Amino acid sequence: MHPIATHWLNFIDGEWVDSPVPLTVNNPGSGEPLATIAQASTADAERALQAARRCADSGELTRARPAQRVTWLLRIAEEIRAVTEEGAWVLCQENGKGLRDARDEFVEAARYFEYYAGMADKIEGTSIPLGNGYMDFTVYEPMGVSAQIVPWNFPVSICARSLAPALAAGNAVVIKSPELSPLGLCVLLQAIERAGLPRGAVNLICGQGREVGAYLVESRMADQIVFTGSVPTGQSILRAAAAYAIPSVMELGGKSAALAFADADREKLLASVKSGIFFNAGQVCSAMSRLLVQRDIYEDVVAAVVELAEGLSVGRGQDDPDLTPVISAQQLAGIQAICRQAVDEGAVVATGGEAYSDRAGHFMRPTVFRDVTPQMRIAREEVFGPVLAVIPFDSEEEAIAIANDTDFGLVAGVFTRDIDRAMRCARRLRAGQVFINEWYAGGIETPFGGVGLSGFGREKGQEALYSYVRTKNVAIRVAGE
Ligand code: NAD
């Protein structure tokens, strides 16, 4: 256990700065206040953007050989590893997530910096033949200032996911941390500060989304917006970005389906259901929120999933239970409202369906709805809680149709022992990533992003690096040929 500072600051232009307005951060496990953080204003956002601009324009991130950025990124990874225990404790207290999972977030953050360190000196253009008399080549240039808006569910790893490739490509960055869970990011920034990057290369501000987040876009001072969060916020950012044609990466929500065929390995399926919908209390963009089950095994699978849900240990993150609280009272109320509507629309509560009334903090019962039809709201909208909708299907064709009948398209999963069927489904599922026989297979090395309302652009993997550069082509007329 680490003592947690009572007040936290923003990091702007190489300095930790306070503001006159404190923002209270609560512990979702107790519902009690945990600490305060300086709430950034639009003036703070402007200072952060200016600092990033000065850094980007100074060429300090790109002047030296790219090996310099490799060194910086590896150093950052080392420093993050050194604060993992302290950071995990802060993150688990402010976010409600399991301590082990919070630790994993810091380790994953370090891995992003190691991974993109390996690419920082390999961002190579191409030479394009145009016949004698011409030389032509492309170079990848950094965007300049990358404004990155981070959600509360995995703040540390999601921040690193965008920050590491942005720095690897030579951008300066302004990060907007989420109001509900900003403290772990302060620990991350303390680690980054020790890596000795040029002043202004990384700035962290915690402000209200509608005011300070919107300012990052509307001020026109950023060359790029990287947003991870909900669909309505993404849409509002896109509208503002459209006014100046600011390039954007959009990582939005999901309503992802797993297809469980009769021949699926039952143990693997249940292990995936457990992590797919109950990990992080279901507050995962790529959660398995729909489970489509072939009718022959529907009753068995529903019974097994109910048993699984009822057997989960529940508690505060620090004790590493199976199920942790959701982030806030408002989030809990929203989850319960969708559950009530599901019942009104004819879905049957197989277990759960409501909050724990006997626990302090924001605890939702692990919930399984059966007899869900694809038109119900519970089958169409993101719940962002530990709530699973189980839908029966008869044929492969029908399963694909139900899975694809959504505005979202983040991930999907197929559980079967039939490799041909798995491959057919992988091709036909409309999603950015398809898991076969293990939900959340993949890792920081595999490109991640959505289709439809789940967004566009890709994070993770080698591909993500190219979200953080612009291609410039240089076409040369060579005299005398
Ligand atoms: P949110 O949209 O409410 O907030 C995300 C961030 O945007 C916060 O930092 C917030 O302050 C800021 N913001 C709010 N209004 C803004 C505005 N008008 N302009 C600019 N910024 C603004 O989302 P959330 O509740 O923090 O996160 C949950 C959502 O994020 C879910 O929908 C989830 O699916 C999605 N998510 C997606 C991914 C992914 O990679 N696709 C990952 C994690 C979470």
Coordinates of C-alpha atoms and ligand atoms in Angstrom, one line a residue:
M1 CA 0.0 0.0 0.0
H2 CA 1.4 3.4 -1.0
P3 CA 0.2 6.7 0.6
I4 CA -1.7 8.7 -2.0
A5 CA -1.0 12.5 -2.3
T6 CA -4.0 14.5 -1.4
H7 CA -3.6 17.0 -4.3
W8 CA -2.3 16.4 -7.8
L9 CA -1.2 18.8 -10.5
N10 CA -1.1 19.3 -14.3
F11 CA 2.1 19.0 -16.2
I12 CA 2.6 21.9 -18.7
D13 CA 5.8 23.0 -20.4
G14 CA 8.0 20.9 -18.2
E15 CA 6.5 22.0 -14.9
W16 CA 3.9 20.8 -12.5
V17 CA 1.3 23.5 -12.2
D18 CA -1.7 24.1 -9.9
S19 CA -5.0 25.8 -10.7
P20 CA -7.4 27.7 -8.5
V21 CA -10.1 25.1 -9.0
P22 CA -9.7 21.6 -7.5
L23 CA -11.5 18.6 -8.9
T24 CA -12.4 15.8 -6.5
V25 CA -11.6 12.2 -7.5
N26 CA -13.6 9.5 -5.8
N27 CA -12.9 5.9 -4.9
P28 CA -15.5 3.8 -6.7
G29 CA -15.1 1.0 -4.2
S30 CA -16.2 3.2 -1.3
G31 CA -17.9 6.1 -3.0
E32 CA -15.7 8.3 -0.8
P33 CA -13.4 11.2 -2.0
L34 CA -9.8 10.0 -2.6
A35 CA -7.9 13.1 -3.6
T36 CA -8.2 16.3 -5.6
I37 CA -6.5 17.4 -8.8
A38 CA -6.0 20.8 -10.3
Q39 CA -8.7 21.3 -12.8
A40 CA -7.2 22.7 -16.0
S41 CA -8.9 25.7 -17.7
T42 CA -8.9 26.6 -21.4
A43 CA -6.0 29.0 -20.6
D44 CA -4.0 26.0 -19.2
A45 CA -4.9 24.0 -22.4
E46 CA -3.7 26.9 -24.5
R47 CA -0.4 27.1 -22.6
A48 CA 0.0 23.3 -23.0
L49 CA -0.7 23.6 -26.8
Q50 CA 1.8 26.5 -27.1
A51 CA 4.5 24.5 -25.3
A52 CA 3.9 21.5 -27.5
R53 CA 4.0 23.8 -30.6
R54 CA 7.3 25.4 -29.5
C55 CA 8.8 21.9 -28.9
A56 CA 7.5 20.6 -32.3
D57 CA 8.7 23.6 -34.2
S58 CA 12.1 23.7 -32.5
G59 CA 13.0 20.4 -34.2
E60 CA 14.4 19.1 -30.9
L61 CA 12.5 15.9 -31.3
T62 CA 13.6 15.3 -34.9
R63 CA 16.9 17.1 -35.3
A64 CA 19.2 14.3 -34.0
R65 CA 19.4 10.9 -35.6
P66 CA 16.2 8.8 -34.8
A67 CA 18.4 6.7 -32.5
Q68 CA 17.9 9.6 -30.0
R69 CA 14.2 8.9 -29.9
V70 CA 14.9 5.2 -29.4
T71 CA 16.9 6.1 -26.4
W72 CA 14.2 8.4 -25.0
L73 CA 11.5 5.8 -25.4
L74 CA 13.5 3.0 -23.9
R75 CA 14.3 5.2 -20.9
I76 CA 10.6 6.1 -20.5
A77 CA 9.8 2.3 -20.5
E78 CA 12.4 1.8 -17.8
E79 CA 11.0 4.6 -15.7
I80 CA 7.4 3.4 -16.0
R81 CA 8.5 -0.1 -14.9
A82 CA 10.0 1.6 -11.8
V83 CA 6.7 3.2 -10.8
T84 CA 4.5 0.2 -11.5
E85 CA 3.7 -0.6 -7.9
E86 CA 3.0 2.9 -6.8
G87 CA 1.1 3.7 -10.0
A88 CA -1.0 0.6 -9.8
W89 CA -2.1 1.4 -6.3
V90 CA -3.2 4.9 -7.2
L91 CA -5.0 3.6 -10.3
C92 CA -6.8 0.8 -8.4
Q93 CA -8.0 3.3 -5.8
E94 CA -9.2 6.0 -8.1
N95 CA -10.7 3.6 -10.8
G96 CA -12.0 0.7 -8.8
K97 CA -10.2 -1.8 -11.0
G98 CA -8.3 -4.8 -9.7
L99 CA -4.8 -4.2 -8.4
R100 CA -3.4 -6.9 -10.6
D101 CA -5.1 -5.4 -13.6
A102 CA -3.8 -1.9 -12.7
R103 CA -0.3 -3.3 -12.5
D104 CA -0.8 -4.9 -15.9
E105 CA -1.8 -1.4 -17.3
F106 CA 1.6 0.0 -16.2
V107 CA 3.5 -3.0 -17.6
E108 CA 1.6 -2.7 -20.8
A109 CA 2.3 1.0 -20.9
A110 CA 6.0 0.2 -20.6
R111 CA 5.7 -2.4 -23.4
Y112 CA 4.2 0.2 -25.8
F113 CA 7.3 2.4 -25.3
E114 CA 9.6 -0.5 -25.9
Y115 CA 7.6 -1.6 -28.9
Y116 CA 7.6 1.8 -30.6
A117 CA 11.2 2.4 -29.6
G118 CA 12.0 -0.5 -31.9
M119 CA 10.3 1.4 -34.8
A120 CA 11.4 5.0 -34.1
D121 CA 14.5 4.6 -36.3
K122 CA 12.8 2.6 -39.0
I123 CA 10.2 5.1 -40.3
E124 CA 11.4 4.8 -43.8
G125 CA 10.0 6.2 -47.0
T126 CA 10.1 4.8 -50.5
S127 CA 11.8 5.7 -53.7
I128 CA 9.4 5.7 -56.7
P129 CA 10.7 5.2 -60.2
L130 CA 9.4 7.8 -62.7
G131 CA 11.8 7.1 -65.6
N132 CA 15.0 8.8 -66.5
G133 CA 15.0 12.5 -65.8
Y134 CA 13.2 12.2 -62.4
M135 CA 14.0 11.2 -58.9
D136 CA 11.1 10.7 -56.6
F137 CA 10.9 9.7 -52.9
T138 CA 8.5 9.9 -50.0
V139 CA 9.3 10.9 -46.4
Y140 CA 7.2 10.5 -43.3
E141 CA 7.1 13.7 -41.3
P142 CA 5.6 14.0 -37.8
M143 CA 2.2 15.7 -37.6
G144 CA 3.5 18.3 -35.2
V145 CA 1.2 18.7 -32.2
S146 CA -0.9 15.7 -31.3
A147 CA -3.8 16.3 -28.9
Q148 CA -4.8 13.1 -27.2
I149 CA -8.1 12.7 -25.3
V150 CA -8.2 9.7 -23.0
P151 CA -11.1 7.9 -21.4
W152 CA -11.3 6.6 -17.8
N153 CA -11.6 2.8 -18.3
F154 CA -7.9 2.1 -19.1
P155 CA -6.4 5.5 -18.8
V156 CA -2.7 4.5 -18.4
S157 CA -2.5 1.9 -21.1
I158 CA -4.7 3.8 -23.6
C159 CA -2.6 7.0 -23.0
A160 CA 0.6 5.0 -23.7
R161 CA -0.9 3.4 -26.7
S162 CA -1.2 6.8 -28.4
L163 CA 1.7 8.6 -26.8
A164 CA 4.4 6.1 -27.6
P165 CA 3.9 6.0 -31.4
A166 CA 3.4 9.8 -31.4
L167 CA 6.7 10.4 -29.7
A168 CA 8.4 7.7 -31.8
A169 CA 7.4 9.6 -34.9
G170 CA 8.7 12.9 -33.5
N171 CA 5.4 14.6 -32.4
A172 CA 4.9 16.8 -29.3
V173 CA 1.8 15.8 -27.3
V174 CA -0.9 17.3 -25.2
I175 CA -2.8 14.7 -23.2
K176 CA -6.3 15.4 -21.8
S177 CA -6.8 13.0 -18.9
P178 CA -10.3 11.8 -17.9
E179 CA -12.0 13.6 -15.0
L180 CA -13.0 10.4 -13.2
S181 CA -9.6 8.7 -13.2
P182 CA -6.7 11.2 -13.8
L183 CA -4.3 10.3 -11.0
G184 CA -2.6 7.2 -12.5
L185 CA -1.7 9.4 -15.5
C186 CA 0.1 11.8 -13.2
V187 CA 2.3 8.9 -11.9
L188 CA 2.9 7.9 -15.6
L189 CA 3.9 11.5 -16.4
Q190 CA 6.2 11.7 -13.3
A191 CA 8.0 8.6 -14.8
I192 CA 8.1 10.2 -18.3
E193 CA 9.5 13.4 -16.8
R194 CA 12.5 11.5 -15.5
A195 CA 13.4 10.3 -19.0
G196 CA 14.7 13.8 -19.9
L197 CA 12.7 14.6 -23.1
P198 CA 12.8 18.2 -24.4
R199 CA 10.6 20.7 -22.6
G200 CA 7.0 20.7 -23.9
A201 CA 7.3 17.3 -25.6
V202 CA 4.6 15.8 -23.3
N203 CA 2.0 17.9 -21.5
L204 CA -0.8 16.5 -19.3
I205 CA -3.9 18.5 -18.4
C206 CA -7.0 17.4 -16.5
G207 CA -10.0 19.5 -17.4
Q208 CA -13.7 19.1 -18.1
G209 CA -14.3 17.4 -21.4
R210 CA -16.9 19.8 -22.8
E211 CA -14.7 22.8 -22.0
V212 CA -11.0 21.8 -22.1
G213 CA -11.3 18.7 -24.3
A214 CA -13.4 20.7 -26.8
Y215 CA -10.9 23.6 -26.7
L216 CA -8.1 21.2 -27.8
V217 CA -10.0 20.7 -31.0
E218 CA -11.7 24.1 -31.5
S219 CA -8.6 26.2 -30.9
R220 CA -7.2 24.9 -34.1
M221 CA -3.8 24.7 -32.4
A222 CA -3.4 20.9 -32.7
D223 CA -2.3 19.2 -35.9
Q224 CA -4.1 16.0 -35.0
I225 CA -6.7 14.7 -32.6
V226 CA -6.5 11.3 -31.2
F227 CA -9.7 10.4 -29.3
T228 CA -10.7 7.3 -27.4
G229 CA -14.1 7.5 -25.8
S230 CA -17.8 7.4 -26.4
V231 CA -19.6 7.8 -29.7
P232 CA -21.4 11.1 -28.9
T233 CA -18.2 12.7 -27.8
G234 CA -16.4 11.4 -30.8
Q235 CA -19.1 12.8 -33.1
S236 CA -18.9 16.2 -31.4
I237 CA -15.1 16.2 -31.8
L238 CA -15.4 15.2 -35.5
R239 CA -17.9 18.1 -36.1
A240 CA -15.4 20.6 -34.6
A241 CA -12.4 18.9 -36.4
A242 CA -14.3 19.1 -39.7
A243 CA -14.3 22.9 -39.6
Y244 CA -10.5 22.9 -40.1
A245 CA -10.1 19.5 -41.6
I246 CA -8.0 18.3 -38.6
P247 CA -6.9 14.7 -39.1
S248 CA -8.4 12.5 -36.4
V249 CA -8.1 9.0 -35.0
M250 CA -11.3 7.8 -33.5
E251 CA -11.4 4.8 -31.1
L252 CA -15.1 4.6 -30.0
G253 CA -17.4 2.1 -28.4
G254 CA -18.6 -1.3 -29.3
K255 CA -21.4 -4.0 -29.1
S256 CA -19.2 -6.9 -29.8
A257 CA -20.6 -10.5 -30.4
A258 CA -19.1 -13.9 -29.7
L259 CA -20.5 -16.7 -31.8
A260 CA -20.6 -20.0 -29.8
F261 CA -21.1 -23.0 -32.1
A262 CA -22.3 -26.4 -30.8
D263 CA -18.8 -27.9 -31.2
A264 CA -17.0 -25.1 -29.2
D265 CA -14.7 -26.2 -26.4
R266 CA -16.9 -25.4 -23.4
E267 CA -14.0 -24.6 -21.0
K268 CA -12.4 -22.2 -23.4
L269 CA -15.7 -20.5 -24.1
L270 CA -16.5 -20.0 -20.4
A271 CA -13.0 -18.7 -19.6
S272 CA -13.6 -16.2 -22.4
V273 CA -17.0 -15.2 -21.2
K274 CA -15.5 -14.6 -17.8
S275 CA -12.8 -12.2 -19.1
G276 CA -14.9 -11.0 -22.0
I277 CA -17.7 -9.4 -20.0
F278 CA -16.8 -9.4 -16.3
F279 CA -13.1 -8.2 -16.5
N280 CA -12.9 -4.5 -15.5
A281 CA -16.6 -4.8 -14.5
G282 CA -17.5 -4.9 -18.3
Q283 CA -16.2 -1.4 -18.8
V284 CA -14.2 -2.4 -21.8
C285 CA -14.8 -1.0 -25.3
S286 CA -14.2 -4.5 -26.8
A287 CA -16.2 -6.3 -24.1
M288 CA -18.1 -9.4 -25.2
S289 CA -21.5 -7.8 -24.6
R290 CA -23.4 -10.2 -26.9
L291 CA -23.1 -14.0 -26.7
L292 CA -24.7 -15.7 -29.7
V293 CA -25.2 -19.4 -28.9
Q294 CA -26.3 -22.2 -31.3
R295 CA -29.7 -23.4 -30.2
D296 CA -28.6 -27.1 -29.5
I297 CA -26.4 -25.9 -26.7
Y298 CA -28.3 -22.7 -25.7
E299 CA -29.8 -24.0 -22.4
D300 CA -26.6 -25.6 -21.3
V301 CA -24.5 -22.5 -22.0
V302 CA -27.0 -20.2 -20.3
A303 CA -26.9 -22.4 -17.2
A304 CA -23.1 -22.5 -17.2
V305 CA -22.8 -18.8 -17.7
V306 CA -25.2 -18.1 -14.9
E307 CA -23.3 -20.5 -12.6
L308 CA -20.1 -18.7 -13.6
A309 CA -21.6 -15.2 -12.9
E310 CA -23.0 -16.3 -9.5
G311 CA -19.7 -17.8 -8.5
L312 CA -17.7 -14.6 -9.1
S313 CA -16.0 -13.0 -6.1
V314 CA -17.0 -9.4 -5.7
G315 CA -15.1 -6.7 -3.9
R316 CA -12.8 -3.7 -4.0
G317 CA -10.0 -3.6 -6.5
Q318 CA -7.3 -3.8 -3.9
D319 CA -8.4 -7.4 -3.0
D320 CA -8.2 -8.5 -6.7
P321 CA -11.7 -10.0 -6.8
D322 CA -13.3 -11.3 -10.1
L323 CA -15.7 -8.4 -10.2
T324 CA -14.9 -4.8 -9.2
P325 CA -17.1 -1.7 -8.9
V326 CA -18.1 0.4 -11.8
I327 CA -16.6 3.9 -12.0
S328 CA -19.4 6.1 -10.6
A329 CA -22.9 6.3 -9.3
Q330 CA -24.0 7.8 -12.6
Q331 CA -22.5 4.9 -14.5
L332 CA -24.3 2.5 -12.2
A333 CA -27.6 4.3 -12.7
G334 CA -27.2 4.1 -16.5
I335 CA -26.5 0.4 -16.4
Q336 CA -29.5 -0.3 -14.2
A337 CA -31.7 1.8 -16.5
I338 CA -30.7 -0.3 -19.6
C339 CA -31.4 -3.5 -17.6
R340 CA -34.9 -2.3 -16.6
Q341 CA -35.6 -1.5 -20.2
A342 CA -34.4 -4.9 -21.3
V343 CA -37.0 -6.5 -18.9
D344 CA -39.7 -4.2 -20.2
E345 CA -38.8 -5.3 -23.8
G346 CA -39.2 -9.0 -22.8
A347 CA -35.6 -10.1 -22.0
V348 CA -35.4 -12.5 -19.1
V349 CA -33.0 -11.9 -16.2
A350 CA -31.2 -15.2 -15.8
T351 CA -29.1 -13.7 -13.0
G352 CA -28.4 -10.2 -11.6
G353 CA -30.1 -7.3 -13.2
E354 CA -29.6 -4.8 -10.5
A355 CA -27.0 -3.1 -8.2
Y356 CA -25.9 -4.6 -4.9
S357 CA -27.9 -2.7 -2.3
D358 CA -25.8 -3.9 0.6
R359 CA -22.4 -2.6 -0.6
A360 CA -20.8 0.9 -0.2
G361 CA -19.4 2.0 -3.6
H362 CA -20.8 1.4 -7.1
F363 CA -21.3 -2.4 -7.5
M364 CA -23.4 -3.9 -10.2
R365 CA -24.4 -7.5 -9.9
P366 CA -23.0 -9.7 -12.7
T367 CA -25.9 -9.9 -15.0
V368 CA -27.0 -12.4 -17.7
F369 CA -30.0 -11.7 -19.9
R370 CA -31.5 -14.7 -21.8
D371 CA -34.1 -14.8 -24.6
V372 CA -32.7 -11.6 -26.0
T373 CA -33.7 -10.7 -29.5
P374 CA -31.5 -8.6 -31.8
Q375 CA -33.9 -5.7 -31.9
M376 CA -33.9 -5.1 -28.1
R377 CA -31.9 -2.1 -26.8
I378 CA -29.8 -4.5 -24.7
A379 CA -28.7 -6.1 -27.9
R380 CA -27.9 -2.9 -29.7
E381 CA -26.5 -0.3 -27.3
E382 CA -23.2 -0.3 -25.4
V383 CA -24.0 -0.9 -21.7
F384 CA -20.4 -0.6 -20.4
G385 CA -21.1 -2.8 -17.3
P386 CA -21.0 -6.5 -16.4
V387 CA -24.1 -7.3 -18.4
L388 CA -24.3 -10.1 -21.0
A389 CA -27.0 -10.5 -23.5
V390 CA -27.4 -14.1 -24.7
I391 CA -29.1 -14.6 -28.0
P392 CA -29.9 -18.0 -29.7
F393 CA -29.2 -18.8 -33.3
D394 CA -29.7 -21.8 -35.6
S395 CA -27.3 -21.5 -38.5
E396 CA -23.9 -20.0 -39.3
E397 CA -25.7 -17.7 -41.7
E398 CA -28.0 -16.4 -39.1
A399 CA -25.2 -16.0 -36.5
I400 CA -23.3 -13.8 -38.9
A401 CA -26.4 -11.8 -39.8
I402 CA -27.1 -11.1 -36.1
A403 CA -23.5 -10.3 -35.2
N404 CA -23.3 -7.8 -38.1
D405 CA -26.6 -6.2 -37.4
T406 CA -25.1 -3.4 -35.4
D407 CA -23.9 0.1 -36.0
F408 CA -20.7 -0.8 -34.2
G409 CA -17.8 -3.0 -35.4
L410 CA -15.0 -3.1 -33.0
V411 CA -14.2 -6.8 -32.4
A412 CA -16.0 -10.2 -32.7
G413 CA -15.3 -13.7 -31.7
V414 CA -15.8 -17.2 -33.0
F415 CA -15.8 -20.4 -30.8
T416 CA -15.7 -23.6 -32.8
R417 CA -13.4 -26.5 -33.4
D418 CA -14.1 -26.3 -37.2
I419 CA -11.2 -24.3 -38.8
D420 CA -13.1 -23.8 -42.0
R421 CA -16.1 -22.3 -40.2
A422 CA -13.8 -20.1 -38.1
M423 CA -12.1 -18.8 -41.3
R424 CA -15.4 -18.2 -43.1
C425 CA -16.8 -16.3 -40.1
A426 CA -13.6 -14.3 -39.6
R427 CA -13.9 -13.1 -43.2
R428 CA -17.6 -12.2 -43.0
L429 CA -17.7 -10.6 -39.5
R430 CA -17.8 -6.8 -39.8
A431 CA -15.3 -5.8 -37.2
G432 CA -11.8 -4.5 -36.8
Q433 CA -10.5 -7.6 -35.0
V434 CA -11.8 -11.1 -34.8
F435 CA -10.8 -13.5 -32.0
I436 CA -10.9 -17.2 -32.6
N437 CA -11.4 -19.4 -29.5
E438 CA -10.0 -16.8 -27.1
W439 CA -11.6 -13.4 -26.4
Y440 CA -8.9 -10.7 -26.1
A441 CA -6.4 -12.8 -28.0
G442 CA -3.9 -10.4 -29.6
G443 CA -1.9 -7.7 -27.9
I444 CA -0.1 -4.5 -28.3
E445 CA 1.5 -5.9 -31.5
T446 CA -1.9 -6.3 -33.3
P447 CA -3.7 -3.5 -35.0
F448 CA -6.9 -2.4 -33.2
G449 CA -9.7 -0.2 -34.2
G450 CA -13.2 -0.1 -35.5
V451 CA -15.7 -0.1 -38.3
G452 CA -18.8 2.0 -38.4
L453 CA -19.6 3.8 -35.1
S454 CA -16.7 2.1 -33.5
G455 CA -14.5 4.6 -35.2
F456 CA -11.6 4.7 -37.7
G457 CA -7.8 4.7 -37.7
R458 CA -5.8 2.0 -36.1
E459 CA -3.9 1.9 -32.8
K460 CA -1.4 -0.8 -31.7
G461 CA 0.9 -2.7 -33.9
Q462 CA 3.2 -1.4 -36.6
E463 CA 0.3 0.1 -38.5
A464 CA -0.5 2.6 -35.7
L465 CA 2.7 4.4 -36.2
Y466 CA 1.4 5.6 -39.6
S467 CA -1.5 7.4 -37.8
Y468 CA 1.1 9.7 -36.4
V469 CA 3.0 10.8 -39.6
R470 CA 2.2 12.6 -42.8
T471 CA 3.5 11.4 -46.1
K472 CA 5.3 13.9 -48.1
N473 CA 6.4 13.1 -51.7
V474 CA 9.4 14.9 -53.2
A475 CA 9.4 14.8 -57.0
I476 CA 12.6 16.0 -58.7
R477 CA 13.3 16.9 -62.3
V478 CA 16.9 16.0 -63.0
A479 CA 18.4 18.2 -65.6
G480 CA 20.6 16.7 -68.4
E481 CA 18.8 13.3 -68.7
Ligands
NAD1 P1 -16.3 10.0 -22.9 O1 -16.6 10.2 -24.4 O2 -17.4 10.5 -22.0 O3 -15.0 10.8 -22.5 C1 -13.8 10.5 -23.1 C2 -12.9 11.7 -23.0 O4 -13.4 12.7 -23.7 C3 -12.7 12.2 -21.5 O5 -11.4 12.6 -21.3 C4 -13.7 13.4 -21.6 O6 -13.3 14.4 -20.6 C5 -13.5 13.9 -23.0 N1 -14.6 14.7 -23.5 C6 -15.9 14.7 -23.1 N2 -16.6 15.6 -23.8 C7 -15.7 16.2 -24.7 C8 -15.9 17.1 -25.8 N3 -17.1 17.7 -26.1 N4 -14.8 17.4 -26.5 C9 -13.6 16.8 -26.3 N5 -13.4 15.9 -25.3 C10 -14.5 15.6 -24.5 O7 -16.0 8.5 -22.7 P2 -15.7 7.7 -21.3 O8 -17.0 7.6 -20.6 O9 -14.6 8.3 -20.6 O10 -15.2 6.3 -21.9 C11 -16.1 5.3 -22.2 C12 -16.3 5.2 -23.7 O11 -15.0 5.0 -24.3 C13 -17.0 3.9 -24.1 O12 -18.0 4.2 -25.1 C14 -16.0 3.0 -24.6 O13 -16.4 2.1 -25.5 C15 -15.0 4.0 -25.2 N6 -13.7 3.4 -25.3 C16 -13.2 3.0 -26.6 C17 -11.9 2.4 -26.7 C18 -11.4 2.0 -28.0 O14 -10.2 1.8 -28.1 N7 -12.1 1.9 -29.1 C19 -11.2 2.2 -25.5 C20 -11.7 2.6 -24.3 C21 -12.9 3.2 -24.2

